[in-house]
Structures are given as structure tokens and as C-alpha cells.
Short mmCIF file of C-alpha atoms in Angstrom, two decimals:
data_model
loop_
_atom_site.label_atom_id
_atom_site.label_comp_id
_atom_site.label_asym_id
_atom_site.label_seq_id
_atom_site.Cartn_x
_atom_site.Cartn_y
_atom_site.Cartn_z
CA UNK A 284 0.00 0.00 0.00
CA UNK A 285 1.12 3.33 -1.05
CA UNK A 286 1.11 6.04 1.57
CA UNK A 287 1.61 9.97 1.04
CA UNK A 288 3.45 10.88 3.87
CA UNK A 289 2.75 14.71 3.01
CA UNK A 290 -1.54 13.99 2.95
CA UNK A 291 -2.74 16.38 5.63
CA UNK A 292 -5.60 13.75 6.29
CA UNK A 293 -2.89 10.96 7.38
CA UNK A 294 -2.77 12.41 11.15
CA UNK A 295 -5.35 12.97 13.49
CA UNK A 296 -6.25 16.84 13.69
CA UNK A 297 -4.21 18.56 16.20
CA UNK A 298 -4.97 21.52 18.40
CA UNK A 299 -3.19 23.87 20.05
CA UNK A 300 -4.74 22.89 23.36
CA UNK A 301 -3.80 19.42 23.10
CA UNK A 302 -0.29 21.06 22.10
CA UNK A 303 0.12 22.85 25.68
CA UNK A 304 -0.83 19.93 27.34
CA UNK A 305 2.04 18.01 26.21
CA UNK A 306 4.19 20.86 26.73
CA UNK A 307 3.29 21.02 30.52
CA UNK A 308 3.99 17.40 30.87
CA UNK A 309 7.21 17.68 29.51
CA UNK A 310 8.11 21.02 31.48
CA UNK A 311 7.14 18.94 35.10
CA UNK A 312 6.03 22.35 36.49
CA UNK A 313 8.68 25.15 35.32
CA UNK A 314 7.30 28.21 33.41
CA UNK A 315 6.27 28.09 30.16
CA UNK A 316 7.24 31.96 29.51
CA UNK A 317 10.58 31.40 31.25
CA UNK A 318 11.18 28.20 29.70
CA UNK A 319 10.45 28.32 25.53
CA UNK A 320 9.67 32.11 25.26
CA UNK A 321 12.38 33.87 23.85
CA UNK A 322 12.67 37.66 23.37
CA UNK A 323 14.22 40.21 20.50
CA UNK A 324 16.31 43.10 21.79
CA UNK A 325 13.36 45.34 21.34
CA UNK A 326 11.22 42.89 23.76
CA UNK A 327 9.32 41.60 21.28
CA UNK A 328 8.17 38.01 22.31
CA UNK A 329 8.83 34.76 20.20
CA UNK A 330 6.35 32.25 21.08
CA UNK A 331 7.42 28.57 20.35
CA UNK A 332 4.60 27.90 17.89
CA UNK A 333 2.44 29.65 15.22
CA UNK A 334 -0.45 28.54 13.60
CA UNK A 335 0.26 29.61 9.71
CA UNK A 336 -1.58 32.57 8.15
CA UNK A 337 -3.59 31.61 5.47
CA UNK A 338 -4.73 35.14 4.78
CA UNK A 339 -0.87 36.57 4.09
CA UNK A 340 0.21 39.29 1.58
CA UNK A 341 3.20 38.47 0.20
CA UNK A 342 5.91 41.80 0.16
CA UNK A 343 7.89 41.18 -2.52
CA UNK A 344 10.91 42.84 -3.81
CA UNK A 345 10.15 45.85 -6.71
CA UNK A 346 10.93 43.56 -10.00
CA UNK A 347 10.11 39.59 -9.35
CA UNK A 348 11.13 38.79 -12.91
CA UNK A 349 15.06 38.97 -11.94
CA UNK A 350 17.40 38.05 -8.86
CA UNK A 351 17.74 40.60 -6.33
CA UNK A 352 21.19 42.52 -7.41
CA UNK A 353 24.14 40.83 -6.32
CA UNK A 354 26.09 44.51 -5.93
CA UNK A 355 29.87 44.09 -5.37
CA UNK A 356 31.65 46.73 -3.31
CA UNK A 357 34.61 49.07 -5.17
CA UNK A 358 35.89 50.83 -2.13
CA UNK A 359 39.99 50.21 -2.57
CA UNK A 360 41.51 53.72 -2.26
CA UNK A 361 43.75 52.74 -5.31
CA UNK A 362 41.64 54.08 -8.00
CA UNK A 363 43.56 51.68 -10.75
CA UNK A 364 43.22 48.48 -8.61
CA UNK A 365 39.96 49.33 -8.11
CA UNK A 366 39.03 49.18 -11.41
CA UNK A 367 41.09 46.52 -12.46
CA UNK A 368 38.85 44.67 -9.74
CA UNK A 369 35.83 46.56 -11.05
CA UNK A 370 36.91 43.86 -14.52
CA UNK A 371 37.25 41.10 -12.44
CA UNK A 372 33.54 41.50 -10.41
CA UNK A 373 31.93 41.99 -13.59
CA UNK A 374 33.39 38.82 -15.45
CA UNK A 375 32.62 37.01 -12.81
CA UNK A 376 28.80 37.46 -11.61
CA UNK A 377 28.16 40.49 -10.63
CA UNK A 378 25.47 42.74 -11.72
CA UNK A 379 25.99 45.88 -9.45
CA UNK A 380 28.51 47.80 -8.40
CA UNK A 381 28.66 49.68 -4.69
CA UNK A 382 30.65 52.75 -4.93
CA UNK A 383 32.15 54.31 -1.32
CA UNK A 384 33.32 57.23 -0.88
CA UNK A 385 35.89 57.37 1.68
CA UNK A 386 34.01 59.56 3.49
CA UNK A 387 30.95 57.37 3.63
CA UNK A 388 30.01 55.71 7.01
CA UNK A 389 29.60 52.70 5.23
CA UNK A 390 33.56 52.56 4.09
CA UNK A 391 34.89 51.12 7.31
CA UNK A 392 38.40 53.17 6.96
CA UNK A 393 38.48 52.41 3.16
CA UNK A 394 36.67 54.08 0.49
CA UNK A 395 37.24 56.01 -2.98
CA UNK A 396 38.66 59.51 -2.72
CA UNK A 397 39.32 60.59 -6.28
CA UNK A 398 37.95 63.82 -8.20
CA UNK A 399 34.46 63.59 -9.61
CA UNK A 400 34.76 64.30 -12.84
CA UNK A 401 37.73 61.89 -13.52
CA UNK A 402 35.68 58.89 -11.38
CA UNK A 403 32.60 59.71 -13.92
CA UNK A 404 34.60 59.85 -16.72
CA UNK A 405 36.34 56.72 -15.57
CA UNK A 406 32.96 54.69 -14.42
CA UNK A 407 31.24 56.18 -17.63
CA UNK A 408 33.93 53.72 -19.80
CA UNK A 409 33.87 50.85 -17.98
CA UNK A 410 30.63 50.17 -17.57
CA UNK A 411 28.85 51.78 -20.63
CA UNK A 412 26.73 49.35 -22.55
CA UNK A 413 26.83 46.80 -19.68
CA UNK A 414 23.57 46.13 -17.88
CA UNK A 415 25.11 46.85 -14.45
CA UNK A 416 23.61 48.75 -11.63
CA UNK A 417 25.46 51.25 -10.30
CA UNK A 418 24.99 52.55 -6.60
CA UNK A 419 26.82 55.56 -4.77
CA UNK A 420 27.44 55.91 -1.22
CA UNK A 421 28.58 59.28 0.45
CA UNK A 422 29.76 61.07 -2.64
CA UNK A 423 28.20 64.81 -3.38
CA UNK A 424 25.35 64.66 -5.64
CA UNK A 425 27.92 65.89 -8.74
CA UNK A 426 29.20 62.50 -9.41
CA UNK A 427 25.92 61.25 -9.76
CA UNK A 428 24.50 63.87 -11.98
CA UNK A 429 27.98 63.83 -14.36
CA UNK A 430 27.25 59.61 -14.14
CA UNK A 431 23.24 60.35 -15.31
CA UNK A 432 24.32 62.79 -18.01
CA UNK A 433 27.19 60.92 -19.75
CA UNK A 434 26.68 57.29 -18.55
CA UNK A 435 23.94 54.58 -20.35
CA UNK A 436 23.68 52.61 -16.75
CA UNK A 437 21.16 49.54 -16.28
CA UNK A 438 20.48 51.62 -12.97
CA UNK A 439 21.65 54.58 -11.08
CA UNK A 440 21.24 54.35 -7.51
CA UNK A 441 22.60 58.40 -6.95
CA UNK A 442 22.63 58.08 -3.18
CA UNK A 443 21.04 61.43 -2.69
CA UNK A 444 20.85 62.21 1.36
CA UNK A 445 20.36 64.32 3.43
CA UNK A 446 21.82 63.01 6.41
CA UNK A 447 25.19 62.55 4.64
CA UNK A 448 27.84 65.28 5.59
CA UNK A 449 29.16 65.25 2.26
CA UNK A 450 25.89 66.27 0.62
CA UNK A 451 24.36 69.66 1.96
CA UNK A 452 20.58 70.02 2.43
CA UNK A 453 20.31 73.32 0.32
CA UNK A 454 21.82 71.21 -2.82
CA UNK A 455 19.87 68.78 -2.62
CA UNK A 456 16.78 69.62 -4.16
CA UNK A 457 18.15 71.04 -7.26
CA UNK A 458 20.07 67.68 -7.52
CA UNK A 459 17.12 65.45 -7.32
CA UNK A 460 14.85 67.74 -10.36
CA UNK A 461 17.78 67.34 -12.39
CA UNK A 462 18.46 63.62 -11.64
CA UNK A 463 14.52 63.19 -11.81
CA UNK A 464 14.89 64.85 -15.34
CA UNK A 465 17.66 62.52 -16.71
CA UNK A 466 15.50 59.91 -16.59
CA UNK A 467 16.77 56.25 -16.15
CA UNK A 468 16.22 53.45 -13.84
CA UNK A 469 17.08 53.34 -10.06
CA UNK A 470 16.70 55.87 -7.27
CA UNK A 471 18.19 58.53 -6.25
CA UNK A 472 17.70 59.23 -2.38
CA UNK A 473 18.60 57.41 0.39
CA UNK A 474 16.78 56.79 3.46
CA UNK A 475 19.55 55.08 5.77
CA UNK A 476 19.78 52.94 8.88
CA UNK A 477 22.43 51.11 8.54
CA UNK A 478 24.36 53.51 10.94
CA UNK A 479 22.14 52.83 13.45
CA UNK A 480 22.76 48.81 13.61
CA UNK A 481 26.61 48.96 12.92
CA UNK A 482 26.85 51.26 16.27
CA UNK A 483 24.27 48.93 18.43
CA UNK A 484 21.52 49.70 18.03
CA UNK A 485 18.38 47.59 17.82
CA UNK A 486 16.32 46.57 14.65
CA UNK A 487 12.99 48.65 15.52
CA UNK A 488 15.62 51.88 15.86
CA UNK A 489 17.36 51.08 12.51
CA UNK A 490 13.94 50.72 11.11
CA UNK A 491 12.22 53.90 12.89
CA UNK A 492 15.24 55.70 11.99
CA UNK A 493 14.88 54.66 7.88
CA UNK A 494 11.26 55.70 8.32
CA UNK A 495 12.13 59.09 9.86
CA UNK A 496 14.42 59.63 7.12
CA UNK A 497 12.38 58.87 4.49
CA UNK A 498 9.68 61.32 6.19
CA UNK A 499 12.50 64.32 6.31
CA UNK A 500 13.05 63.87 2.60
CA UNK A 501 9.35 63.58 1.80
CA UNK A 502 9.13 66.76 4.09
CA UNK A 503 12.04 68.62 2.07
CA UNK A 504 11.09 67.82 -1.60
CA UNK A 505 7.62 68.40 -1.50
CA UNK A 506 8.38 72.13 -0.22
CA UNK A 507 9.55 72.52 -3.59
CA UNK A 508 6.56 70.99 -5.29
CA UNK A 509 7.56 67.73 -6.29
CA UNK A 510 5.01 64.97 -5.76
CA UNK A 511 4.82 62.48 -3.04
CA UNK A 512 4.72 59.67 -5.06
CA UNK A 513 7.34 60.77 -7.34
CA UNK A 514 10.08 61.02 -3.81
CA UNK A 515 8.55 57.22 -2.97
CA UNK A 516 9.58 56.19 -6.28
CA UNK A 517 13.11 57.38 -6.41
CA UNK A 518 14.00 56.17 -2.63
CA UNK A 519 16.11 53.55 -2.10
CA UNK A 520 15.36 52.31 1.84
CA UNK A 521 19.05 50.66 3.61
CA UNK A 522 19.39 48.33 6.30
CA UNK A 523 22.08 46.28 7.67
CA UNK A 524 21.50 42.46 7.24
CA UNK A 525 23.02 39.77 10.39
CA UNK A 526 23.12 36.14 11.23
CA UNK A 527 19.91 36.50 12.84
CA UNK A 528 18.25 35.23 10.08
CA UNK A 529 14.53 34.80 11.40
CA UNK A 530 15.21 38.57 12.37
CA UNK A 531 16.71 39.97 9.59
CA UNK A 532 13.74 38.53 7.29
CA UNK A 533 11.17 40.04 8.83
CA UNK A 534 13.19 43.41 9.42
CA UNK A 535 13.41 43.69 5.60
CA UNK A 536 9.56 42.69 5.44
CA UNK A 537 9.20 45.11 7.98
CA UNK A 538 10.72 48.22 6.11
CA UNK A 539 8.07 47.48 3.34
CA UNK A 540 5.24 47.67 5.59
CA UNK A 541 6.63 50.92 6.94
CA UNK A 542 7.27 52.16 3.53
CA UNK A 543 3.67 51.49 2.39
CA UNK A 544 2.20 52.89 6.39
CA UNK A 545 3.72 56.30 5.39
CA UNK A 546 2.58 56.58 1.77
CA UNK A 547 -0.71 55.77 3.07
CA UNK A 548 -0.15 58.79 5.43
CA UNK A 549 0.83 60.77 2.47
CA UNK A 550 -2.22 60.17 0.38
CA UNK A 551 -0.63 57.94 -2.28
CA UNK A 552 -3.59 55.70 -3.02
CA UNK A 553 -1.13 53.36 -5.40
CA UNK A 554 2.10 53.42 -3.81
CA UNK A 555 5.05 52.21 -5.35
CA UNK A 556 7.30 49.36 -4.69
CA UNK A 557 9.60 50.20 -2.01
CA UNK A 558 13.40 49.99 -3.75
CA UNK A 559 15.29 47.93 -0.41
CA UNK A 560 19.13 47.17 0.00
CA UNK A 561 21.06 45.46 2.34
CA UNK A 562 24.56 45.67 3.69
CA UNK A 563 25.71 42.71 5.59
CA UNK A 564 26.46 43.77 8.81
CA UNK A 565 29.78 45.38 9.79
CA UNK A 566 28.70 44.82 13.44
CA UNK A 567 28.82 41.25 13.74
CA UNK A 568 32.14 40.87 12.00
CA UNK A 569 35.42 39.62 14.13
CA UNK A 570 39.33 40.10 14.00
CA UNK A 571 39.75 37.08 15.30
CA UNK A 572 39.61 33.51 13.33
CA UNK A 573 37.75 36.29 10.54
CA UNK A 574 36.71 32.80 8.33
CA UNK A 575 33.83 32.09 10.62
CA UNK A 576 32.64 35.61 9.20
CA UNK A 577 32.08 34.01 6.13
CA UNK A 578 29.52 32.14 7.66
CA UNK A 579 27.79 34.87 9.19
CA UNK A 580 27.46 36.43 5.59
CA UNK A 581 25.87 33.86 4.30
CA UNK A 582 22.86 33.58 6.81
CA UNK A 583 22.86 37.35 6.83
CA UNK A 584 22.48 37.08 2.63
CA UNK A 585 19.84 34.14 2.94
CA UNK A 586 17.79 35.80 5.44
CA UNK A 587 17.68 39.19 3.02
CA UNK A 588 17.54 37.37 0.27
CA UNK A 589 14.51 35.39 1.31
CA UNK A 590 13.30 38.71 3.35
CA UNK A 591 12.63 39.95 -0.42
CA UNK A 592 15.47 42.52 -0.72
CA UNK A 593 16.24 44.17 -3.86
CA UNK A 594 20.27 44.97 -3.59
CA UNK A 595 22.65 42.93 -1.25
CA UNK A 596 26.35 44.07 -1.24
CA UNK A 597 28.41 41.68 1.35
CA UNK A 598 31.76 43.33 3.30
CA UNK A 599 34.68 40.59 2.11
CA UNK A 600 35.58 38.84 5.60
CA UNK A 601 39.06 40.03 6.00
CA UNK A 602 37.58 43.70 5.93
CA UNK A 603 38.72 43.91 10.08
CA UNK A 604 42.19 43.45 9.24
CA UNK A 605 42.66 45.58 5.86
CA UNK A 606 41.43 46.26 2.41
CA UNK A 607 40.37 43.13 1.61
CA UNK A 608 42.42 40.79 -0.98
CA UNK A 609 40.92 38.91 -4.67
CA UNK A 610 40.16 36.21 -2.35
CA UNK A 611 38.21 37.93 0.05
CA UNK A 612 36.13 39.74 -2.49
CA UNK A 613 35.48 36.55 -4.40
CA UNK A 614 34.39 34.92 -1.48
CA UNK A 615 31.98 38.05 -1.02
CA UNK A 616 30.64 37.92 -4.71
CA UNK A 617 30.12 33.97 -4.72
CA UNK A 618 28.30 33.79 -1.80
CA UNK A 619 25.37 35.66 -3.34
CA UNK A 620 26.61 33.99 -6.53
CA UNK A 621 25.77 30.66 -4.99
CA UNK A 622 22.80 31.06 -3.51
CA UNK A 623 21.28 32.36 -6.59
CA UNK A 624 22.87 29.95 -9.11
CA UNK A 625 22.66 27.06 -7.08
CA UNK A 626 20.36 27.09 -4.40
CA UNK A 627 17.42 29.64 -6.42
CA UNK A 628 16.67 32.03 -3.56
CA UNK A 629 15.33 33.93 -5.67
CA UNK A 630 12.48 31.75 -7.40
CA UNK A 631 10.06 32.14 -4.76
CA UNK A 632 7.95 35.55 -4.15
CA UNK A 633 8.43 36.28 -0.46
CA UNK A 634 8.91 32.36 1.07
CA UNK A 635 8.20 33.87 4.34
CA UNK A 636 4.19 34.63 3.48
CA UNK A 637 2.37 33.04 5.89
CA UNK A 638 4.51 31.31 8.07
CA UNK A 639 2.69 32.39 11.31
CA UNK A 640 6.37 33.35 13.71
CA UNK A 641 7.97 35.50 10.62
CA UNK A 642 4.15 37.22 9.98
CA UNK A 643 4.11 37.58 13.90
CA UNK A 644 7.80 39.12 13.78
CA UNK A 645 7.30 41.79 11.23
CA UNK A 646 3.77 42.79 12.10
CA UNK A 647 5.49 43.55 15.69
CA UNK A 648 9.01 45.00 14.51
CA UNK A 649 6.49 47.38 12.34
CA UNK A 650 4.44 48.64 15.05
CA UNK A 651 7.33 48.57 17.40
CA UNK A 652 9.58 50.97 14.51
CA UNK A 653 6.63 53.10 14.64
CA UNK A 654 5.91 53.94 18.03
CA UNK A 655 10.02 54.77 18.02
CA UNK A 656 9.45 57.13 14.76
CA UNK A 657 6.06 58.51 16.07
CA UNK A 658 8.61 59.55 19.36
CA UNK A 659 11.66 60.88 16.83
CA UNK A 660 8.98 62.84 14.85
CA UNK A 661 7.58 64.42 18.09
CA UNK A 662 10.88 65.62 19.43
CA UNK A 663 11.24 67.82 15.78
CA UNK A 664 12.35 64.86 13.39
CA UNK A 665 15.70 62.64 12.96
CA UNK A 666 17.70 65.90 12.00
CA UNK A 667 17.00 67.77 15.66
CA UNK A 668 17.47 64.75 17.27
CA UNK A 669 21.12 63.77 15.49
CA UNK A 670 22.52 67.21 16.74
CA UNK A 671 20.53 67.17 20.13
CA UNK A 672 22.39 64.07 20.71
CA UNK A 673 19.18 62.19 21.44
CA UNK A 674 19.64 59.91 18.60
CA UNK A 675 22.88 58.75 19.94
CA UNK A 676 21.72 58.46 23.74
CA UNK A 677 18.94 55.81 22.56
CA UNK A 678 21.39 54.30 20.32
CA UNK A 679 24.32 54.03 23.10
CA UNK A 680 21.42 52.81 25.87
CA UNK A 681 20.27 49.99 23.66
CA UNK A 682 23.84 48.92 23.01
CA UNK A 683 24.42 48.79 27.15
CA UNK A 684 21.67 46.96 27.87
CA UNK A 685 21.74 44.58 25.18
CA UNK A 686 22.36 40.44 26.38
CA UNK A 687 25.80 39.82 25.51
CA UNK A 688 26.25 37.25 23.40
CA UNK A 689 28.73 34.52 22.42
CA UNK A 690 30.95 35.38 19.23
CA UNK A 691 32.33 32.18 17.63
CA UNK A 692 35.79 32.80 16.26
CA UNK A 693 36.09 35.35 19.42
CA UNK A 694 34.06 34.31 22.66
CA UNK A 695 33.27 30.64 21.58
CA UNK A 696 35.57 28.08 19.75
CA UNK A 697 38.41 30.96 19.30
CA UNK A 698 41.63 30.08 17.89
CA UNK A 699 44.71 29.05 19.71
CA UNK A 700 47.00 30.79 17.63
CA UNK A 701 45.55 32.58 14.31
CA UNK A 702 46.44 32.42 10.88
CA UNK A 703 47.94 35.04 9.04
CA UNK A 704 45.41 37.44 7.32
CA UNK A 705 46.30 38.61 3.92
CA UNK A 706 44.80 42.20 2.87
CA UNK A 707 46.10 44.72 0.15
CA UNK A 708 46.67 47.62 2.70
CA UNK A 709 46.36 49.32 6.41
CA UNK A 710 42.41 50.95 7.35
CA UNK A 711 42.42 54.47 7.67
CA UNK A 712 39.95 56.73 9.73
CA UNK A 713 36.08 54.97 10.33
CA UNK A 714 33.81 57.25 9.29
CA UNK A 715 30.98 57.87 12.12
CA UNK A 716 27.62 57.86 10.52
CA UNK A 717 24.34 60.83 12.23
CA UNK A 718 26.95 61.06 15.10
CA UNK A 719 27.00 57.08 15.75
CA UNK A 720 30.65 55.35 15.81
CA UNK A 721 30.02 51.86 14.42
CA UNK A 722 31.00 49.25 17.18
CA UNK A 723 31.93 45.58 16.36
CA UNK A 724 30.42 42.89 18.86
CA UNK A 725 33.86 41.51 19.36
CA UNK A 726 35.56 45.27 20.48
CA UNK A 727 33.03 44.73 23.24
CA UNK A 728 33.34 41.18 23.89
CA UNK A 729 35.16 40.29 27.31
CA UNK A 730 38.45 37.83 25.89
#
């Protein structure tokens, strides 16, 4: 006899009743809460058990017809081995390129510093006729508009923000009307937490923080009479991704929600697509035994991958020692590379629709990001409270009080004696990003 282990009519129904009373069995009297409830850094509970949600919306990413972009980062201060590994990223599977400045927060102590009209003129040649996306990160808004006017791109991602010390508020409008005129695919403004995450702080903050920004620009713009739906269009939200992958998916769900809550707000009765990239997290990377950081990437990359992001770019795991070598940025590209190619992340629209614990996580990361942003918008928006310093009070408070936790590589399994790390050259100066110094787990961690 033939029996389909997968028929739903095979078992007896179950209940979740019946569940709880074998739980109590098992648990001879200790707490349930205390026992198999765990908690986020924001409090949020994590029950043991969901019952699935049959009436889910998928959030998927803007363009379901392609992979999300697997964007390689150009960031060695040598402009002609940068672009001799700018050859080497594109022959070998990657579709975008992530541009740092050096004086981007995101750099790390690395970063581009070169003139803007040689970089477009430079950028403009490589990559003309290729169907690459480019994205910028802490350059002024020239680069981008010499890049829109001279450059036949796949996708421009100008990096407009105005949180950014290198790009000044009163520029900034002019820049976007005449990016907005150029035409082309991509965005143009950022609205950025990934500052907020690399120096501590929690996943509701990053989140509240990307919505407040989003609200400032949405604030700025349309003094100048450009459209609501128009900003929504050309913003590119930016998170930090982590080895908490359960997390980290419904973070990036999360931002979509958020994205769609405030266009709502803004009268947009068909909202666009939210545009979403993802940084792998500079945070969670070690010095020590910096291999096992390789694994850490690749969770973080599943979990936004499967979280229905856009744009990934992955920091190369030797990037706490030096500017990272071939090796360490192939390791970077391929692991998007793989799970693309070979495992086919990206064939299913949002996996995570209607599993009952992810649905559970994002609808509370979403309200919980709100009621921070409803609090930032009250004390005069994100820019009043980056120079009152209250920004980087909740930041540095979250980062205290958060549970310390073991760091394999550093705190757990470490290395008797390391191996010899390999890198191209010495870091320089880490940029701090809204006032926020960004803080690995292991320059914490007690040794």
C-alpha cells in the first residue's frame, strides 16, 4: 500500500490545546514563559509555535522577474586596482557595483577619494553598454548627476541624502529635479539605517530611523513641489543584514510595511514598490579567526535574500584586518553567486508569506519601529534629534543593555593561535555615521 506521507488527512487533527498539554507534561512544572519564550532586543516576544496565516500578503521585492542585485563593493583607495577589480567582479557574476566614498560611514576606513569628474569619466567607460547597476554611497550629488548625463547605466542608484555630511541640504533639491529629469532606472535618495545597527543599536531603531528619514526627505522635496509619489519612487530604503536570520527577514519585510504605512499617510492611493538594499552587517564581524565571518554572511544574505530585498552588497571577511584581498572579495561575490545559481533564492515571491512566527515578527518589529518614529517625529524629526544628541543616547542605551552574546571565532571556539590574514593595505579613519561610531560585537566582547 502506497502512503503519502505529506496527505494532511494521514494524522489525526491537532490543536493547540492538546499542544500545551504536552508541553506542561514535559516542562514537570517550570514556566512556560521562562522556559520556551524567547525575546528580541526590542522585547518583542517569540512564542514557540504559530499557527500559519492563510490570509498573508506576500511583500515582494520591486521587479520579481530577476534576482535581487548581487552589488559588489569598489571601495579600494587605489583608484587603478579598483578598477582593475571593477573587470574582475563583472566577469565574474556580478550585476551591481557599490561605490564608497571614503568619506561614507559605510567605508569602514576604506573608500574612494578621487575627483568627480575623472571617477565619472572613468565609471562612464567601464561600464557603458553593460547592464550593471550602479549605486553611490557618500559622494556629493555631482558624481551622480555627471554619471546620469554621460553614462547609459542599467540603474543609477545616486545616493542622494540628506543626512550625509558630504551632501548639503540646500543642494539637494536642485540635484534630485535634475536627476529626476535625466530619466533612467534606479533611485536617487537614500533613506539610511544602517548607521544605526553597525553602532548597536536595535532593529525597531534602525527601522524607525529609515522611516524618519524617508519622512525628512518627503518633508524637504515636497516644499519645492515635487510629488509624493514621485520622492517614494526614487527612494532607495538601507538596512544592515546579520546572522539572525529569522530577524533579519522580517526586518526587511518590515521596512516594506513601513514604507507602504507612510505613503498611506501621504495620500498615495497606489504606492510604489519600495526599492530595499542590504549591507551585511559590519557589526557582527570579528578580527579574530575572521573565516567564521564568512559564515555569518551567508545567513545574513539568505535571510535578506529570502526577506525579499532588492540589492545585497556583502563586506569581504578580511575587511577587520585591511582592504580586503581577490580572495576575500570573491568569497563576497560567490556567496550571493551561490545562492542564486545554485540554491534559487530567488524563485520564490516572499517564502516567508504566511509562516505564522515571521508574519508575527514583522507585524510587531512594524508597530514597534513606529511607536520609536512617532517619538523621533515628536521631538522635531531625525535631523534635531542627530545634533541634540538624542539619537545617539537611545542608540548608546540599547547597546548597554543589550544580552551579551557569544561570538564564535572570538568568545566561543576561538583560535589558539591565528592564521595570518592577507589584505592589500592598512584601514584608515572609520567614518561615524548621524553622530553614531560603528561598534563591532567583538571590540566589546570580554576575551
Amino acid at each position: 500500500m502506497n502512503i503519502d506521507s505529506l496527505d494532511p488527512n494521514l494524522f489525526a487533527p491537532a490543536s493547540r490545546d492538546a499542544w500545551l498539554k504536552l508541553v506542561n507534561r514535559a516542562l514537570k512544572g517550570a514556566d512556560f514563559e521562562e522556559a520556551l519564550l524567547s525575546r528580541t532586543d526590542d522585547g518583542i516576544a517569540i512564542q514557540p509555535l504559530y499557527a500559519r496565516r492563510l490570509d498573508a500578503t506576500p511583500l515582494p521585492r520591486r521587479r520579481i522577474d530577476t534576482p535581487w542585485t548581487i552589488s559588489q563593493r569598489m571601495d579600494d583607495p587605489d583608484i587603478d586596482r579598483a578598477f582593475t577589480q571593477l573587470d574582475a567582479d563583472l566577469a565574474n557574476g556580478a550585476d551591481g557595483i557599490h561605490l564608497l566614498s571614503k568619506t561614507s560611514p559605510s567605508a569602514f576606513g576604506i573608500g574612494i577619494d578621487a575627483e568627480a569628474d575623472r571617477l565619472a569619466a572613468k565609471l562612464a567607460a567601464a561600464l557603458s553598454g553593460k547592464d550593471i547597476s550602479l549605486r553611490l554611497d557618500g559622494f556629493s550629488p555631482a558624481l551622480a548627476e555627471a554619471l546620469a548625463g554621460s553614462s547609459k547605466l542599467a540603474g543609477l542608484h545616486a545616493g542622494l541624502d540628506m543626512f550625509t555630511p558630504s551632501q548639503a541640504t540646500s543642494e539637494l533639491t536642485d540635484s534630485f529635479k535634475r536627476l529626476s529629469d535625466a530619466g533612467g532606472s534606479g533611485t536617487i535618495l537614500n533613506a539610511d539605517g544602517r548607521a544605526i545597527d553597525n553602532a548597536g543599536g536595535t532593529e525597531a531603531q534602525e527601522l524607525a530611523v529609515v522611516a524618519a528619514s524617508l519622512v525628512a526627505h518627503l518633508r524637504l522635496l515636497e516644499q519645492a513641489g515635487l510629488a509624493p509619489e514621485a520622492i517614494l519612487n526614487a527612494t532607495s530604503l538601507c538596512l544592515s543584514a546579520d546572522q539572525n536570520q529569522f530577524v533579519t527577514m522580517a526586518k526587511a519585510r518590515a521596512a516594506r510595511m513601513l514604507f507602504a504605512r507612510i505613503a498611506e499617510a501621504c495620500g498615495v492611493s497606489n504606492p510604489p514598490t519600495a526599492h530595499l538594499f542590504m549591507e551585511t552587517s559590519y557589526r557582527m564581524l570579528t578580527r579574530l579567526d575572521p573565516e567564521t565571518n564568512i559564515l555569518r554572511n551567508t545567513i545574513a544574505v539568505f535571510a535578506a535574500g529570502t526577506g525579499g530585498v532588492d540589492e545585497i552588497s556583502v563586506l569581504p571577511h578580511t575587511l577587520t584586518h585591511g582592504i580586503p584581498d581577490p580572495l576575500a572579495r570573491r568569497l563576497a561575490r560567490n556567496t550571493q553567486t551561490v545562492l542564486i545559481a545554485e540554491s534559487h533564492l530567488d524563485h520564490v515571491i516572499d517564502p516567508a508569506a504566511g509562516a505564522g512566527g515571521i508574519e508575527a515578527l514583522t507585524e510587531a518589529l512594524a508597530e514597534k519601529a513606529w511607536e520609536i518614529f512617532v517619538g523621533i517625529e515628536r521631538d522635531g524629526g531625525l535631523a534635531k534629534n542627530i545634533a541634540s544628541g538624542r539619537l545617539a543616547a537611545m542608540v548608546t542605551e540599547a547597546r548597554a543593555s543589550r544580552v551579551a552574546k557569544p561570538i564564535v571565532g572570538t568568545t566561543l571556539f576561538a583560535m589558539k593561535t591565528e592564521r595570518p590574514v592577507v589584505v592589500l593595505g592598512a584601514l584608515g579613519t572609520v567614518t561615524a555615521g548621524m553622530g553614531l561610531r560603528p561598534v563591532r560585537l567583538d571590540e566589546e566582547a570580554p576575551l
